[in-house]
mmCIF file of C-alpha atoms in Angstrom:
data_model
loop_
_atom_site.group_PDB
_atom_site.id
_atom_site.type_symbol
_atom_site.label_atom_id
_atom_site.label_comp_id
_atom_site.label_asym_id
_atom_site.label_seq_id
_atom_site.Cartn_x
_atom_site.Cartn_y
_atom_site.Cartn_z
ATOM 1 C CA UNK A 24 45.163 117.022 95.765
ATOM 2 C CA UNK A 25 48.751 117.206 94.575
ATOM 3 C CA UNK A 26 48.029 114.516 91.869
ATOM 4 C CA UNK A 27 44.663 116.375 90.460
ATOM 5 C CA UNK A 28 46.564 119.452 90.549
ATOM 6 C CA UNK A 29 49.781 118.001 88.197
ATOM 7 C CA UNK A 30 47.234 115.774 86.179
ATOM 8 C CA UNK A 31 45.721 119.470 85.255
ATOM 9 C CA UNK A 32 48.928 120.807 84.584
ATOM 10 C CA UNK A 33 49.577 117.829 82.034
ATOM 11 C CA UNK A 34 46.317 117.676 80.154
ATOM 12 C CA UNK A 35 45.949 121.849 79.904
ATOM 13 C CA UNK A 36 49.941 122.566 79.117
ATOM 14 C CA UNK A 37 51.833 119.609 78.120
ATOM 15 C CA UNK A 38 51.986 116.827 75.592
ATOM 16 C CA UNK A 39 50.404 113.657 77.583
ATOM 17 C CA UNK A 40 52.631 111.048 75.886
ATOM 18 C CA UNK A 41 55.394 112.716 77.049
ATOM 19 C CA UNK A 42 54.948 113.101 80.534
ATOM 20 C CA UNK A 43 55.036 110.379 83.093
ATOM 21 C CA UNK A 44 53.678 111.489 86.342
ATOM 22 C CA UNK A 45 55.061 109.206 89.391
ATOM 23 C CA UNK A 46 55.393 110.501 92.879
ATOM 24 C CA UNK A 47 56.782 108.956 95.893
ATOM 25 C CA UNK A 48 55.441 108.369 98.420
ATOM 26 C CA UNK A 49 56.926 110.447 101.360
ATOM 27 C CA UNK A 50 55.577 112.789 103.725
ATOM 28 C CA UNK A 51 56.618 116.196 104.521
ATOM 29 C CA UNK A 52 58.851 116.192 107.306
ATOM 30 C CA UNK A 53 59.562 120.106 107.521
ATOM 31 C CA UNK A 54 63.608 119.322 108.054
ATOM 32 C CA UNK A 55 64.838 122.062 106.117
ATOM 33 C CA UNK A 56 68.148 122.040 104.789
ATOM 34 C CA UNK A 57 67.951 117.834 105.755
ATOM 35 C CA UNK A 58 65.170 117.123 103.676
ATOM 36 C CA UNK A 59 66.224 118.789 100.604
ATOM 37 C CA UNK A 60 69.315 116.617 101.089
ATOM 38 C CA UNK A 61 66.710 113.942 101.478
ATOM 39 C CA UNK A 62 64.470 114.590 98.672
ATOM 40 C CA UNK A 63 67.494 114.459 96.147
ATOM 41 C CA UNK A 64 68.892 111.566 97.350
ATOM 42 C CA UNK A 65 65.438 109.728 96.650
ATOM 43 C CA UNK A 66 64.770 111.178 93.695
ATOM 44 C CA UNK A 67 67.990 110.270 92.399
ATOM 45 C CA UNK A 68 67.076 106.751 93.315
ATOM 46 C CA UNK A 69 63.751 106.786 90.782
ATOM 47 C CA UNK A 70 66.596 108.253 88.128
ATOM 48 C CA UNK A 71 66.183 112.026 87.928
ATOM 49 C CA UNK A 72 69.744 113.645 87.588
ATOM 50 C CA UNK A 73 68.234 117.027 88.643
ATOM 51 C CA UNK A 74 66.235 118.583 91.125
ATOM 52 C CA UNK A 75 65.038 122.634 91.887
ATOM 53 C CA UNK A 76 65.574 123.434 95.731
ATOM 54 C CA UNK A 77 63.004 126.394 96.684
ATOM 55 C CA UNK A 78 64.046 129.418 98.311
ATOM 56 C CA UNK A 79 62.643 127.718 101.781
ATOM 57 C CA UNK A 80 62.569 124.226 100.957
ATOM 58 C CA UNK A 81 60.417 122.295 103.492
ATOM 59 C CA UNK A 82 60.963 125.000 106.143
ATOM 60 C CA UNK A 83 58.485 125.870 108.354
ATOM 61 C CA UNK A 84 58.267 129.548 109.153
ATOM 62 C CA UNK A 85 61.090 131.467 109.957
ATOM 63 C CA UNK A 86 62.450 128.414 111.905
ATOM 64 C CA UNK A 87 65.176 127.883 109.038
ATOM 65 C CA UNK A 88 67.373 130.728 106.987
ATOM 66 C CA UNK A 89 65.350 131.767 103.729
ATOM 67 C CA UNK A 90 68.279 130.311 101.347
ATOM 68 C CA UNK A 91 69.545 127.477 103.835
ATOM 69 C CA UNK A 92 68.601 124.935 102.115
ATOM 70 C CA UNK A 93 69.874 125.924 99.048
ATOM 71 C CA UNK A 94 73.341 126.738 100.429
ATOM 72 C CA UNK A 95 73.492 123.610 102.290
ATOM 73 C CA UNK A 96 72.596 121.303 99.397
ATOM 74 C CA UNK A 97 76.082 122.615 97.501
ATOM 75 C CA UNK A 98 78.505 121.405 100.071
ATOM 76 C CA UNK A 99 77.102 118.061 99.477
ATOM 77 C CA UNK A 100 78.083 115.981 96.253
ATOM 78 C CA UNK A 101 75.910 113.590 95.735
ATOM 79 C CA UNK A 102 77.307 111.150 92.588
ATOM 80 C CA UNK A 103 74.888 111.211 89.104
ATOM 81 C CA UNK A 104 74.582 106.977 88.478
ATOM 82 C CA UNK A 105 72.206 106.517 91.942
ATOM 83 C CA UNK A 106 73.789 102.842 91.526
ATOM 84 C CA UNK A 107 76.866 104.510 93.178
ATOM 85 C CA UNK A 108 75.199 105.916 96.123
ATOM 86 C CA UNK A 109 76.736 104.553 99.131
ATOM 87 C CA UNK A 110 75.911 104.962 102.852
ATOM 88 C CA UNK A 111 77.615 104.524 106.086
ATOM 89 C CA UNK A 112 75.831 103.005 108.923
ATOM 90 C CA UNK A 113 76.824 104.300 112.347
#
């Protein structure tokens, strides 16, 4: 449903040889905070260098603060070349 709904956002509003439509495949988790932190991190890895974090980003219900996941997301610096993303195993 997601990919109808974007392929009728491309075809009614934007310029088709300019857009490249490629999802990943992932499925909600409803983490919050975690998977906004999550998202970026693999969306960084298919190259984009920005992202838009909702007001309740993955949240489900009241479970999470409205703006948690935006607050959480800026003590985290994540670096720009994804080729320099390192992570520590425990």
């Amino acid at each position: 449903m997601r990919v109808k709904c974007i392929d009728a956002l491309v075809k009614g509003y934007f310029v088709e040889k300019n857009v490249l439509q490629g999802g990943y495949p992932l499925d909600m988790r409803y983490a919050g905070p975690r998977e906004a932190l999550l998202h970026s991190t693999f969306r960084q890895n298919y190259g984009c260098s920005r992202m838009i974090i909702g007001r309740d980003h993955a949240g489900v219900g009241d479970f999470y603060g409205m703006f948690e996941a935006q607050t959480s997301s800026t003590r985290f610096r994540i670096p720009r070349n994804p080729a320099k993303l390192c992570f520590a195993s425990r």
